[in-house]
Amino acid sequence: ATADVPTELTDGYHLVVDALKLNDVDTIYGVVGIPITDLARLAQAQGIRYIGFRHESNAGHAAAAAGYLTKKPGVALTVSAPGFLNGLVALANATTNCFPMVQISGSSERHLVDLKQGDYEEMDQLAAAQPFVKAAYRVSRVEDIGRGIARALRTAISGRPGGVYLDIPAAVLGSIMDAEAGARTLSRLVDPAPRQLPAPEAVDRAIELLASAERPLVVLGKGAAYAQADARIRQFIESTGIPYVPMSMAKGLLPDDHPQSAATARSMALKKADVVMLVGARLNWLLSHGEAPSWNPDAKFIQVDIEPREMDSNQPIAAPLVGDIESVLDALAERTKPGQIAAPAAWREELGARSAQNVAKMAERLKADPHPMQFMGALKAVRDVIHARPETYLVNEGANALDIARNVIDMHVPRHRLDSGTWGVMGIGMGYAIAAAVESGAPVVAVEGDSAFGFSGMELETICRYKLPVVTVIMNNGGVYRGDDVNPLDDAPSPTTLMLAARHDLMIEAFGGKGYRATTPAEVTAALTEALASGGPALIDCVIDPSAGTESGHISHLNPKGITVGN
Ligand SMILES: Cc1ncc(Cn2c(C)c(CCOP(=O)(O)OP(=O)(O)O)sc2=O)c(N)n1
Ligand SMILES: Nc1ncnc2c1ncn2[C@@H]1O[C@H](COP(=O)(O)OP(=O)(O)O)[C@@H](O)[C@H]1O
Ligand SMILES: [Mg+2]
């Protein structure tokens, strides 16, 4: 026996890092602390890029955006209890958006937690995560780390992507085992996101329906952007001539000025279409649940989605097409006879005429350059600068700052617009911007409402610390929705009032970034051009008319009515 030869040892920390590396995880977004500080150190030392944040929600949003952009699960790392809970909002948001990510959180001593003896940061995190995520797992033995990591990554990325929670108690991280035996517990995923092909009869049913349509319409959702089947989508749209409307994060799948885009005739398109093909888009609140009067009450729906349970969620689906978008479009191309599907010219012309009218109206509004500066003027300046630099990512959140930017800033390349998504969540701004810059190396412009910016603004220090090419453009109208609300009682600020005089541009100077203050569209153009040319962190505080904007932007109808409040 070779008893005197010391066996090589490993521990939980090393097995987590080895398992992540074995499965091509190259970046971790997190905030350190007990019990995972050494896990972050070891990951970095072993070549995994570690991006340290100031708040776990922002690290989680970054991991989610990384998952959406790369089709590989983003990985967030947090401490126990409060750190875990801070990350959970991003993990839940990723699950809602169908973005693949894994949140790994350290947790406290099981025997103390389970008897509620009052451990440091005591919480049953596995139970707390369950209702908000696609799946939640706990690793209770060091020899299960490899299995746990593989299972979490596969669950996040396969089928409908989503957020997965992986709980690793401190004791497991600190456990020691034989290195050779430990290596045998690790496995590399094989085909973690298998293609899911549609049934031929389902394809034929959809082709029949599209071929018979008088007024067909395709709706492209962020699932279609995520699928990275860009050429197939373009080929399907252009070969059939069917008009399409892109949801906000599907903008750029085909360039927004594409002749078949019905985005600028959206209301007519939804109201009159008789056959609607949803491609990676849910008939949820963003699409008025498929209900009249937004939609034609006689419309028939085709739904292309990897999740079978999505069918009939809001409207009866006449042609369910269950599968991954790439496989579905391949099958459609294969089984459609030449000329079998051709959108009637009359329909295309009708939409084209309405688009031309609406584009002309918008052009008029964009030409105006009133003082004080309005959203439109500032956003047109941003649009023109980005238009000349199509590789630039656009991150966007707020209410008016979101809704007006979505309509003014058109996109020309896929997956370059990241916004508040299905939940309409505030706080994604800096996290998404950091992930886009870290994952792509390309410049990022984050167009933020002044309130929205406040949710993640401390990450300006993170952006400066990693010297990221992120330019934050704040639409500073001095308030949530507007800056001119009044408090009828006394001189305390009203609930929606923020500071119009706030000098957000000085904030970034505190961390070595470049700050600009713009009061006219020309100043926005100059500042953004210079900031992007510098390639470094910058912030442009655009001073917007405080009376500009409407309550909740374009969704003010969602506010409950009740009796009129106040006087
Ligand atoms: C996490 C979170 N908190 C609060 C809200 C409510 N909310 C809030 C607070 C918004 C900010 C609107 O103010 P803004 O300055 O960002 O944008 P505009 O003034 O341009 O409308 S938009 C919106 O829906 C939210 N969606 N998400
Ligand atoms: N690769 C894929 N193939 C097919 N469907 C997908 C794929 N990835 C995501 N999806 C689906 O795309 C849909 C995204 O819809 P949604 O988030 O509502 O988009 P949007 O908000 O842009 O309309 C989800 O139902 C999800 O199951
Ligand atoms: Mg505002």
Coordinates of C-alpha atoms and ligand atoms in Angstrom, one line a residue:
A1 CA 0.0 0.0 0.0
T2 CA 1.3 3.5 -0.6
A3 CA 0.0 4.7 2.7
D4 CA 3.0 7.1 3.1
V5 CA 2.2 8.9 -0.2
P6 CA -0.1 11.9 0.9
T7 CA -3.3 11.7 -1.2
E8 CA -4.0 15.0 -2.9
L9 CA -7.0 16.8 -1.4
T10 CA -9.6 19.1 -2.8
D11 CA -12.5 21.1 -1.2
G12 CA -16.0 22.4 -2.0
Y13 CA -14.6 25.8 -3.3
H14 CA -12.4 24.1 -5.8
L15 CA -15.0 21.7 -7.0
V16 CA -17.5 24.6 -7.6
V17 CA -14.9 26.4 -9.7
D18 CA -13.8 23.2 -11.5
A19 CA -17.4 22.4 -12.4
L20 CA -18.2 25.9 -13.7
K21 CA -15.0 25.9 -15.8
L22 CA -15.7 22.4 -17.1
N23 CA -19.1 23.7 -18.4
D24 CA -17.7 26.9 -20.1
V25 CA -18.8 29.4 -17.5
D26 CA -16.3 32.3 -18.1
T27 CA -17.9 35.1 -16.0
I28 CA -19.4 35.5 -12.5
Y29 CA -21.3 38.6 -11.5
G30 CA -21.6 39.0 -7.7
V31 CA -21.1 40.7 -4.3
V32 CA -18.7 38.9 -1.9
G33 CA -19.1 38.2 1.8
I34 CA -19.5 35.2 4.2
P35 CA -19.4 32.4 3.0
I36 CA -18.4 32.9 -0.6
T37 CA -15.6 35.5 -0.6
D38 CA -12.9 32.9 -1.1
L39 CA -15.1 31.3 -3.9
A40 CA -14.9 34.6 -5.8
R41 CA -11.1 34.8 -5.2
L42 CA -10.5 31.2 -6.3
A43 CA -12.7 31.7 -9.4
Q44 CA -10.7 34.8 -10.4
A45 CA -7.4 33.0 -9.7
Q46 CA -8.5 30.1 -11.9
G47 CA -9.3 32.4 -14.9
I48 CA -13.1 33.0 -14.5
R49 CA -13.7 36.8 -15.0
Y50 CA -15.3 38.0 -11.7
I51 CA -17.3 41.3 -11.8
G52 CA -17.9 42.7 -8.3
F53 CA -21.0 44.8 -7.8
R54 CA -22.3 47.2 -5.1
H55 CA -25.8 45.5 -4.8
E56 CA -26.8 41.9 -5.6
S57 CA -29.9 42.9 -7.6
N58 CA -27.6 44.6 -10.2
A59 CA -25.3 41.6 -10.3
G60 CA -28.3 39.4 -10.9
H61 CA -29.7 41.6 -13.6
A62 CA -26.2 41.5 -15.3
A63 CA -26.2 37.7 -15.1
A64 CA -29.7 37.6 -16.7
A65 CA -28.7 39.9 -19.5
A66 CA -25.5 37.9 -20.1
G67 CA -27.7 34.7 -20.4
Y68 CA -30.1 36.4 -22.9
L69 CA -27.2 37.7 -25.0
T70 CA -25.0 34.6 -25.0
K71 CA -27.6 31.7 -24.8
K72 CA -25.4 30.4 -22.0
P73 CA -26.6 30.7 -18.4
G74 CA -25.4 33.9 -16.7
V75 CA -24.0 33.2 -13.2
A76 CA -24.7 35.4 -10.2
L77 CA -23.0 34.8 -6.8
T78 CA -24.3 36.1 -3.5
V79 CA -23.9 35.7 0.2
S80 CA -26.7 34.2 2.4
A81 CA -30.0 35.6 3.5
P82 CA -30.0 39.4 2.7
G83 CA -27.6 39.0 -0.2
F84 CA -29.6 36.0 -1.5
L85 CA -32.9 38.0 -1.2
N86 CA -31.4 41.0 -3.0
G87 CA -30.4 38.7 -5.9
L88 CA -33.9 37.0 -5.9
V89 CA -35.6 40.0 -7.6
A90 CA -33.3 39.6 -10.6
L91 CA -33.6 35.8 -10.6
A92 CA -37.4 36.2 -10.6
N93 CA -37.2 38.8 -13.3
A94 CA -35.0 36.5 -15.4
T95 CA -37.6 33.7 -15.0
T96 CA -40.4 36.1 -16.1
N97 CA -38.3 37.2 -19.1
C98 CA -37.2 33.6 -19.9
F99 CA -33.6 34.5 -19.6
P100 CA -31.2 31.7 -18.6
M101 CA -29.3 32.3 -15.3
V102 CA -28.1 30.6 -12.2
Q103 CA -27.9 32.3 -8.8
I104 CA -25.4 30.5 -6.5
S105 CA -25.8 31.7 -2.9
G106 CA -23.9 30.5 0.1
S107 CA -26.2 29.5 3.0
S108 CA -25.9 28.9 6.8
E109 CA -25.5 25.8 8.9
R110 CA -28.4 23.4 8.1
H111 CA -28.6 22.0 11.6
L112 CA -29.0 25.5 13.1
V113 CA -31.3 26.8 10.3
D114 CA -33.6 23.7 10.5
L115 CA -34.0 24.1 14.3
K116 CA -34.3 27.9 14.0
Q117 CA -31.5 28.3 16.5
G118 CA -30.5 31.7 15.2
D119 CA -27.5 31.2 13.0
Y120 CA -25.7 34.1 11.3
E121 CA -27.9 35.1 8.3
E122 CA -30.2 32.3 9.1
M123 CA -32.8 31.6 6.3
D124 CA -34.2 28.5 4.5
Q125 CA -33.1 30.0 1.1
L126 CA -34.1 27.0 -0.9
A127 CA -37.7 27.2 0.3
A128 CA -37.8 31.0 -0.1
A129 CA -36.6 30.8 -3.7
Q130 CA -39.0 28.1 -4.9
P131 CA -42.1 30.2 -5.8
F132 CA -40.1 32.7 -7.9
V133 CA -37.8 30.6 -10.1
K134 CA -37.8 27.9 -12.8
A135 CA -36.1 25.5 -10.4
A136 CA -34.3 25.5 -7.1
Y137 CA -31.7 23.0 -5.8
R138 CA -29.5 22.6 -2.7
V139 CA -26.1 20.7 -2.6
S140 CA -25.9 19.0 0.8
R141 CA -22.7 16.9 0.2
V142 CA -19.4 18.0 -1.3
E143 CA -19.4 15.0 -3.6
D144 CA -22.7 16.4 -5.1
I145 CA -21.3 19.7 -6.2
G146 CA -20.5 18.6 -9.8
R147 CA -24.0 17.1 -10.1
G148 CA -25.6 20.3 -8.7
I149 CA -23.8 22.7 -11.0
A150 CA -24.5 20.6 -14.1
R151 CA -28.2 20.2 -13.1
A152 CA -28.6 24.0 -12.5
L153 CA -26.9 25.0 -15.7
R154 CA -29.0 22.5 -17.8
T155 CA -32.3 23.5 -16.1
A156 CA -31.6 27.2 -16.8
I157 CA -30.9 26.7 -20.5
S158 CA -33.1 23.9 -21.7
G159 CA -36.7 24.2 -22.9
R160 CA -38.1 27.6 -21.9
P161 CA -35.0 29.4 -20.4
G162 CA -35.3 30.8 -16.9
G163 CA -33.7 31.5 -13.5
V164 CA -32.4 28.6 -11.3
Y165 CA -31.4 28.9 -7.7
L166 CA -28.5 26.8 -6.4
D167 CA -28.0 26.7 -2.6
I168 CA -24.6 25.8 -1.3
P169 CA -24.2 25.7 2.5
A170 CA -21.0 27.0 4.0
A171 CA -20.2 23.6 5.4
V172 CA -20.2 22.1 2.0
L173 CA -17.9 24.7 0.5
G174 CA -15.5 24.0 3.4
S175 CA -15.7 20.2 3.1
I176 CA -12.5 18.4 2.0
M177 CA -12.3 15.2 -0.1
D178 CA -9.8 13.2 -2.1
A179 CA -8.9 15.1 -5.2
E180 CA -9.0 12.2 -7.6
A181 CA -12.4 11.1 -6.2
G182 CA -13.6 14.7 -6.4
A183 CA -12.6 15.0 -10.1
R184 CA -14.7 11.9 -10.8
T185 CA -17.8 13.7 -9.5
L186 CA -17.6 16.4 -12.1
S187 CA -19.3 16.2 -15.5
R188 CA -19.6 18.3 -18.7
L189 CA -23.0 18.8 -20.0
V190 CA -23.9 17.2 -23.4
D191 CA -26.3 19.2 -25.5
P192 CA -27.7 21.2 -22.6
A193 CA -30.4 22.9 -24.8
P194 CA -31.6 20.2 -27.1
R195 CA -33.4 21.3 -30.3
Q196 CA -37.1 20.6 -30.0
L197 CA -38.6 19.8 -33.4
P198 CA -42.3 20.5 -34.2
A199 CA -44.5 17.7 -35.4
P200 CA -45.0 17.7 -39.2
E201 CA -48.8 17.8 -38.9
A202 CA -48.5 20.9 -36.7
V203 CA -46.3 22.6 -39.3
D204 CA -48.8 21.7 -42.1
R205 CA -51.7 23.1 -40.0
A206 CA -49.9 26.4 -39.6
I207 CA -49.0 26.6 -43.3
E208 CA -52.7 26.0 -44.3
L209 CA -53.8 28.8 -42.0
L210 CA -51.2 31.3 -43.3
A211 CA -51.9 30.3 -46.9
S212 CA -55.6 31.1 -46.5
A213 CA -55.1 34.4 -44.7
E214 CA -56.3 37.7 -46.2
R215 CA -54.4 39.8 -43.6
P216 CA -51.6 37.8 -42.1
L217 CA -49.4 39.2 -39.4
V218 CA -46.2 38.0 -37.6
V219 CA -45.4 39.2 -34.1
L220 CA -41.7 38.7 -33.2
G221 CA -41.0 38.5 -29.4
K222 CA -37.8 38.5 -27.4
G223 CA -37.9 34.7 -27.6
A224 CA -37.3 35.1 -31.3
A225 CA -34.4 37.4 -30.6
Y226 CA -33.0 35.0 -28.0
A227 CA -33.2 32.1 -30.4
Q228 CA -30.4 33.5 -32.6
A229 CA -32.2 32.2 -35.7
D230 CA -31.8 35.6 -37.4
A231 CA -31.3 34.5 -41.0
R232 CA -34.2 32.0 -40.8
I233 CA -36.5 34.6 -39.4
R234 CA -35.6 37.1 -42.1
Q235 CA -35.9 34.4 -44.8
F236 CA -39.4 33.5 -43.6
I237 CA -40.6 37.1 -43.4
E238 CA -39.2 38.1 -46.8
S239 CA -40.1 34.9 -48.7
T240 CA -43.8 35.1 -47.5
G241 CA -44.1 38.9 -47.7
I242 CA -46.0 38.8 -44.4
P243 CA -46.0 42.1 -42.4
Y244 CA -44.5 41.9 -38.9
V245 CA -44.5 43.8 -35.7
P246 CA -41.4 43.5 -33.4
M247 CA -41.9 43.6 -29.6
S248 CA -39.4 45.9 -27.9
M249 CA -36.5 43.5 -27.5
A250 CA -37.1 41.9 -30.9
K251 CA -36.4 45.3 -32.6
G252 CA -33.5 45.0 -34.9
L253 CA -34.1 41.3 -35.8
L254 CA -35.0 42.9 -39.1
P255 CA -34.0 46.6 -39.3
D256 CA -36.8 48.8 -38.0
D257 CA -37.0 50.6 -41.4
H258 CA -37.7 47.3 -43.2
P259 CA -40.5 47.6 -45.8
Q260 CA -42.5 44.8 -44.1
S261 CA -42.3 46.3 -40.6
A262 CA -45.8 47.3 -39.5
A263 CA -44.4 48.7 -36.2
T264 CA -45.5 52.3 -37.2
A265 CA -49.0 50.9 -38.1
R266 CA -49.2 48.7 -35.0
S267 CA -52.8 49.5 -34.0
M268 CA -54.2 48.9 -37.5
A269 CA -52.1 45.7 -37.8
L270 CA -53.4 44.2 -34.6
K271 CA -57.0 45.3 -35.2
K272 CA -57.3 44.0 -38.7
A273 CA -55.1 40.9 -38.9
D274 CA -57.1 37.7 -39.5
V275 CA -54.2 35.2 -38.9
V276 CA -51.6 36.1 -36.4
M277 CA -48.4 34.1 -36.0
L278 CA -46.7 34.7 -32.6
V279 CA -43.0 33.8 -32.7
G280 CA -41.4 33.8 -29.2
A281 CA -44.0 36.3 -28.0
R282 CA -46.6 35.7 -25.3
L283 CA -50.2 37.0 -25.6
N284 CA -49.9 38.7 -22.2
W285 CA -50.5 42.3 -21.0
L286 CA -48.0 43.7 -23.6
L287 CA -50.3 42.4 -26.3
S288 CA -53.6 43.2 -24.5
H289 CA -54.1 39.4 -24.0
G290 CA -55.2 39.1 -27.6
E291 CA -58.5 40.7 -26.8
A292 CA -60.7 43.1 -28.8
P293 CA -60.8 46.0 -29.3
S294 CA -57.0 45.9 -29.7
W295 CA -57.3 42.7 -31.8
N296 CA -59.8 41.5 -34.5
P297 CA -62.2 39.3 -32.5
D298 CA -62.2 36.8 -35.3
A299 CA -58.4 36.5 -35.5
K300 CA -56.9 33.0 -35.6
F301 CA -53.6 32.6 -33.7
I302 CA -50.6 30.4 -34.6
Q303 CA -48.2 30.2 -31.7
V304 CA -44.5 29.3 -32.1
D305 CA -43.1 28.6 -28.6
I306 CA -40.8 26.1 -27.0
E307 CA -43.2 25.9 -24.0
P308 CA -46.3 23.8 -24.7
R309 CA -48.1 25.2 -21.7
E310 CA -48.1 28.7 -23.2
M311 CA -50.7 27.6 -25.7
D312 CA -54.2 28.8 -25.0
S313 CA -52.9 30.8 -22.1
N314 CA -54.9 33.8 -23.3
Q315 CA -56.7 33.0 -26.6
P316 CA -57.5 29.6 -28.2
I317 CA -54.5 28.7 -30.5
A318 CA -55.7 27.4 -33.8
A319 CA -52.2 26.2 -34.8
P320 CA -49.9 25.4 -31.9
L321 CA -46.3 25.1 -33.1
V322 CA -44.3 23.7 -30.2
G323 CA -40.6 23.6 -30.7
D324 CA -37.5 25.8 -30.7
I325 CA -37.8 28.7 -33.2
E326 CA -34.9 27.6 -35.3
S327 CA -36.3 24.1 -35.8
V328 CA -39.8 25.4 -36.4
L329 CA -38.6 27.8 -39.1
D330 CA -36.5 25.1 -40.7
A331 CA -39.6 22.8 -40.8
L332 CA -41.8 25.6 -42.2
A333 CA -39.3 26.3 -45.0
E334 CA -39.1 22.6 -45.8
R335 CA -42.8 21.9 -45.9
T336 CA -44.1 25.1 -47.6
K337 CA -44.5 24.8 -51.3
P338 CA -43.2 27.7 -53.4
G339 CA -45.7 30.5 -53.5
Q340 CA -48.0 28.7 -51.1
I341 CA -47.8 31.5 -48.6
A342 CA -48.0 35.0 -50.0
A343 CA -49.3 38.0 -48.1
P344 CA -52.0 39.8 -50.3
A345 CA -50.6 43.0 -51.8
A346 CA -53.8 44.9 -50.8
W347 CA -53.0 44.2 -47.1
R348 CA -49.4 45.2 -47.4
E349 CA -50.3 48.4 -49.2
E350 CA -53.0 49.3 -46.6
L351 CA -50.4 48.9 -43.8
G352 CA -47.8 50.7 -45.8
A353 CA -50.0 53.7 -46.3
R354 CA -50.8 53.9 -42.6
S355 CA -47.1 53.6 -41.7
A356 CA -46.2 56.4 -44.1
Q357 CA -48.9 58.7 -42.4
N358 CA -47.6 57.9 -38.9
V359 CA -43.9 58.3 -39.9
A360 CA -44.7 61.7 -41.4
K361 CA -46.5 62.8 -38.2
M362 CA -43.6 61.6 -36.0
A363 CA -41.1 63.4 -38.3
E364 CA -43.0 66.6 -37.7
R365 CA -42.9 66.2 -33.9
L366 CA -39.2 65.3 -34.1
K367 CA -38.4 68.4 -36.1
A368 CA -39.6 70.7 -33.4
D369 CA -36.9 71.9 -31.0
P370 CA -38.8 73.6 -28.2
H371 CA -37.3 75.0 -25.0
P372 CA -37.0 73.6 -22.4
M373 CA -35.9 70.4 -24.0
Q374 CA -38.5 67.7 -24.4
F375 CA -38.0 63.9 -24.4
M376 CA -38.4 63.8 -28.2
G377 CA -35.6 66.3 -28.9
A378 CA -33.1 64.5 -26.5
L379 CA -34.0 61.1 -27.8
K380 CA -33.8 62.1 -31.5
A381 CA -30.2 63.2 -30.8
V382 CA -29.4 59.9 -29.1
R383 CA -31.1 58.0 -32.1
D384 CA -29.0 59.8 -34.7
V385 CA -25.7 59.1 -32.8
I386 CA -26.5 55.4 -32.3
H387 CA -27.8 55.1 -35.9
A388 CA -24.2 55.9 -37.1
R389 CA -22.8 53.3 -34.7
P390 CA -25.0 50.2 -35.1
E391 CA -22.7 48.1 -32.9
T392 CA -23.8 50.1 -29.9
Y393 CA -26.0 48.4 -27.3
L394 CA -29.1 50.3 -26.1
V395 CA -30.3 49.7 -22.5
N396 CA -33.6 51.5 -21.7
E397 CA -35.8 51.9 -18.6
G398 CA -38.2 54.4 -17.1
A399 CA -41.8 55.3 -18.0
N400 CA -41.8 58.1 -20.5
A401 CA -38.1 57.6 -20.9
L402 CA -38.8 54.0 -21.9
D403 CA -42.0 54.4 -24.0
I404 CA -40.9 57.4 -26.0
A405 CA -37.4 56.0 -26.6
R406 CA -38.9 52.7 -27.8
N407 CA -40.7 54.6 -30.5
V408 CA -38.0 57.1 -31.4
I409 CA -34.8 55.0 -31.3
D410 CA -35.0 52.4 -34.1
M411 CA -32.8 49.4 -34.1
H412 CA -31.0 47.8 -37.0
V413 CA -29.2 44.7 -35.5
P414 CA -30.6 41.9 -33.4
R415 CA -30.3 41.7 -29.6
H416 CA -29.0 45.2 -29.2
R417 CA -31.9 46.6 -27.2
L418 CA -32.3 45.5 -23.5
D419 CA -35.2 47.0 -21.5
S420 CA -37.6 46.6 -18.6
G421 CA -39.1 43.5 -20.3
T422 CA -42.2 41.6 -19.4
W423 CA -42.4 42.8 -15.8
G424 CA -41.7 46.5 -16.6
V425 CA -39.2 46.4 -13.8
M426 CA -37.1 49.4 -12.8
G427 CA -33.5 48.8 -11.8
I428 CA -32.2 46.8 -14.7
G429 CA -30.2 49.7 -16.2
M430 CA -26.7 49.5 -14.9
G431 CA -26.6 45.7 -14.5
Y432 CA -27.8 45.2 -18.1
A433 CA -25.3 47.8 -19.3
I434 CA -22.4 46.2 -17.5
A435 CA -23.3 42.8 -18.9
A436 CA -23.7 44.0 -22.4
A437 CA -20.3 45.8 -22.2
V438 CA -18.5 42.8 -20.5
E439 CA -20.0 40.1 -22.7
S440 CA -19.6 42.0 -26.1
G441 CA -16.8 44.5 -25.6
A442 CA -19.0 46.9 -27.6
P443 CA -20.1 50.4 -26.4
V444 CA -23.3 50.7 -24.5
V445 CA -25.7 53.6 -24.2
A446 CA -28.1 53.4 -21.2
V447 CA -31.1 55.7 -21.7
E448 CA -32.6 56.1 -18.2
G449 CA -35.4 57.9 -16.5
D450 CA -34.1 59.9 -13.6
S451 CA -36.1 57.7 -11.2
A452 CA -35.2 54.5 -12.9
F453 CA -31.5 55.4 -12.8
G454 CA -31.7 55.8 -9.0
F455 CA -32.4 52.1 -8.5
S456 CA -28.9 51.0 -9.7
G457 CA -27.0 54.3 -9.8
M458 CA -24.2 53.2 -7.3
E459 CA -23.0 50.8 -10.0
L460 CA -21.5 53.9 -11.7
E461 CA -18.5 53.0 -9.5
T462 CA -18.5 49.5 -10.8
I463 CA -18.6 50.8 -14.4
C464 CA -15.7 53.1 -13.7
R465 CA -13.7 50.5 -11.7
Y466 CA -13.8 48.2 -14.7
K467 CA -13.4 51.1 -17.1
L468 CA -16.4 50.0 -19.2
P469 CA -17.5 51.8 -22.4
V470 CA -20.9 52.6 -20.9
V471 CA -22.5 56.0 -21.4
T472 CA -25.5 56.6 -19.1
V473 CA -28.0 59.2 -20.6
I474 CA -30.4 60.4 -18.0
M475 CA -33.8 61.9 -19.1
N476 CA -33.9 64.2 -16.1
N477 CA -37.5 65.6 -15.9
G478 CA -37.1 65.9 -12.1
G479 CA -39.6 63.2 -11.2
V480 CA -41.2 59.8 -11.4
Y481 CA -43.2 60.3 -14.7
R482 CA -43.0 64.1 -14.3
G483 CA -41.3 66.7 -12.2
D484 CA -44.2 69.2 -11.7
D485 CA -46.6 67.3 -9.3
V486 CA -47.6 69.3 -6.2
N487 CA -48.2 68.3 -2.6
P488 CA -51.5 70.2 -1.7
L489 CA -50.7 70.1 2.0
D490 CA -47.3 71.6 2.6
D491 CA -43.9 72.2 1.0
A492 CA -42.7 68.6 1.3
P493 CA -41.9 67.1 -2.1
S494 CA -44.9 65.3 -3.7
P495 CA -44.6 61.5 -3.9
T496 CA -43.5 61.7 -7.5
T497 CA -41.1 64.6 -7.2
L498 CA -37.3 64.2 -7.6
M499 CA -34.7 66.9 -8.0
L500 CA -34.6 68.6 -11.4
A501 CA -31.5 70.4 -10.3
A502 CA -29.8 67.0 -9.4
R503 CA -26.3 67.0 -10.9
H504 CA -26.1 63.3 -11.8
D505 CA -23.2 64.3 -14.1
L506 CA -21.1 65.1 -11.0
M507 CA -21.8 61.6 -9.5
I508 CA -19.7 59.9 -12.2
E509 CA -16.9 62.4 -11.7
A510 CA -16.6 61.1 -8.2
F511 CA -15.5 57.8 -9.6
G512 CA -13.3 59.2 -12.4
G513 CA -15.8 59.1 -15.2
K514 CA -16.7 62.0 -17.5
G515 CA -19.9 63.9 -16.7
Y516 CA -21.9 66.1 -19.1
R517 CA -25.0 68.3 -18.6
A518 CA -27.1 68.9 -21.7
T519 CA -30.0 71.4 -22.0
T520 CA -30.5 71.2 -25.7
P521 CA -30.5 68.4 -28.3
A522 CA -27.4 69.8 -29.9
E523 CA -25.6 69.5 -26.5
V524 CA -26.8 65.9 -26.2
T525 CA -25.4 65.1 -29.7
A526 CA -22.0 66.7 -28.9
A527 CA -21.7 65.0 -25.5
L528 CA -22.7 61.6 -26.7
T529 CA -20.4 61.8 -29.7
E530 CA -17.5 62.7 -27.5
A531 CA -18.3 60.2 -24.8
L532 CA -18.6 57.3 -27.2
A533 CA -15.4 58.4 -29.0
S534 CA -13.6 58.3 -25.6
G535 CA -14.6 54.6 -25.1
G536 CA -14.8 55.2 -21.3
P537 CA -17.5 55.6 -18.7
A538 CA -19.5 58.7 -19.0
L539 CA -22.9 60.2 -17.9
I540 CA -25.0 62.8 -19.7
D541 CA -27.6 64.5 -17.5
C542 CA -30.2 65.7 -20.0
V543 CA -32.4 68.5 -18.4
I544 CA -35.9 67.8 -19.6
D545 CA -39.0 70.0 -19.2
P546 CA -40.5 68.9 -15.8
S547 CA -44.0 69.1 -17.2
A548 CA -43.1 66.7 -20.0
G549 CA -44.4 63.2 -19.8
T550 CA -47.6 61.4 -18.7
E551 CA -48.3 59.4 -15.5
S552 CA -46.9 55.9 -16.1
G553 CA -46.0 56.7 -19.7
H554 CA -48.1 54.8 -22.2
I555 CA -49.6 52.4 -19.5
S556 CA -51.4 55.0 -17.3
H557 CA -54.6 53.1 -18.0
L558 CA -53.3 50.4 -15.6
N559 CA -53.6 52.7 -12.6
P560 CA -56.7 51.7 -10.6
K561 CA -59.4 54.4 -11.0
G562 CA -61.2 54.8 -7.6
I563 CA -62.5 58.3 -6.7
T564 CA -60.4 61.3 -7.6
V565 CA -57.7 61.7 -5.0
G566 CA -56.9 64.9 -3.1
N567 CA -58.9 68.2 -3.7
Ligands
LIG1 C1 -38.8 47.9 -9.0 C2 -39.9 48.9 -9.5 N1 -40.3 49.9 -8.6 C3 -41.2 50.8 -9.0 C4 -41.8 50.7 -10.3 C5 -42.8 51.7 -10.7 N2 -42.3 52.6 -11.8 C6 -41.4 53.6 -11.5 C7 -40.9 54.0 -10.2 C8 -41.0 54.2 -12.7 C9 -40.0 55.4 -12.8 C10 -40.6 56.4 -13.7 O1 -39.8 57.6 -13.6 P1 -38.6 57.8 -14.5 O2 -38.0 59.1 -14.1 O3 -37.7 56.7 -14.5 O4 -39.2 57.9 -15.9 P2 -40.0 59.2 -16.6 O5 -40.0 60.3 -15.6 O6 -39.3 59.5 -17.8 O7 -41.4 58.7 -16.8 S1 -41.7 53.5 -14.0 C11 -42.6 52.4 -13.1 O8 -43.4 51.5 -13.5 C12 -41.4 49.7 -11.1 N3 -41.9 49.5 -12.4 N4 -40.4 48.8 -10.7
LIG2 N1 -35.5 29.2 -28.5 C1 -36.8 29.4 -28.3 N2 -37.7 28.8 -29.2 C2 -39.0 29.0 -29.0 N3 -39.6 29.7 -28.1 C3 -38.7 30.3 -27.2 C4 -37.3 30.2 -27.3 N4 -36.8 30.9 -26.3 C5 -37.8 31.5 -25.6 N5 -39.0 31.2 -26.2 C6 -40.3 31.6 -25.8 O1 -40.4 32.9 -26.1 C7 -41.4 33.6 -25.4 C8 -41.0 35.0 -25.0 O2 -42.1 35.7 -24.9 P1 -42.2 37.1 -24.3 O3 -41.1 37.2 -23.2 O4 -43.6 37.4 -23.9 O5 -41.7 38.1 -25.5 P2 -42.1 39.6 -25.7 O6 -42.3 40.2 -24.4 O7 -41.0 40.2 -26.5 O8 -43.4 39.5 -26.5 C9 -41.6 32.7 -24.1 O9 -43.0 32.1 -24.1 C10 -40.6 31.6 -24.3 O10 -41.1 30.3 -23.9
MG3 MG -38.3 61.1 -14.7

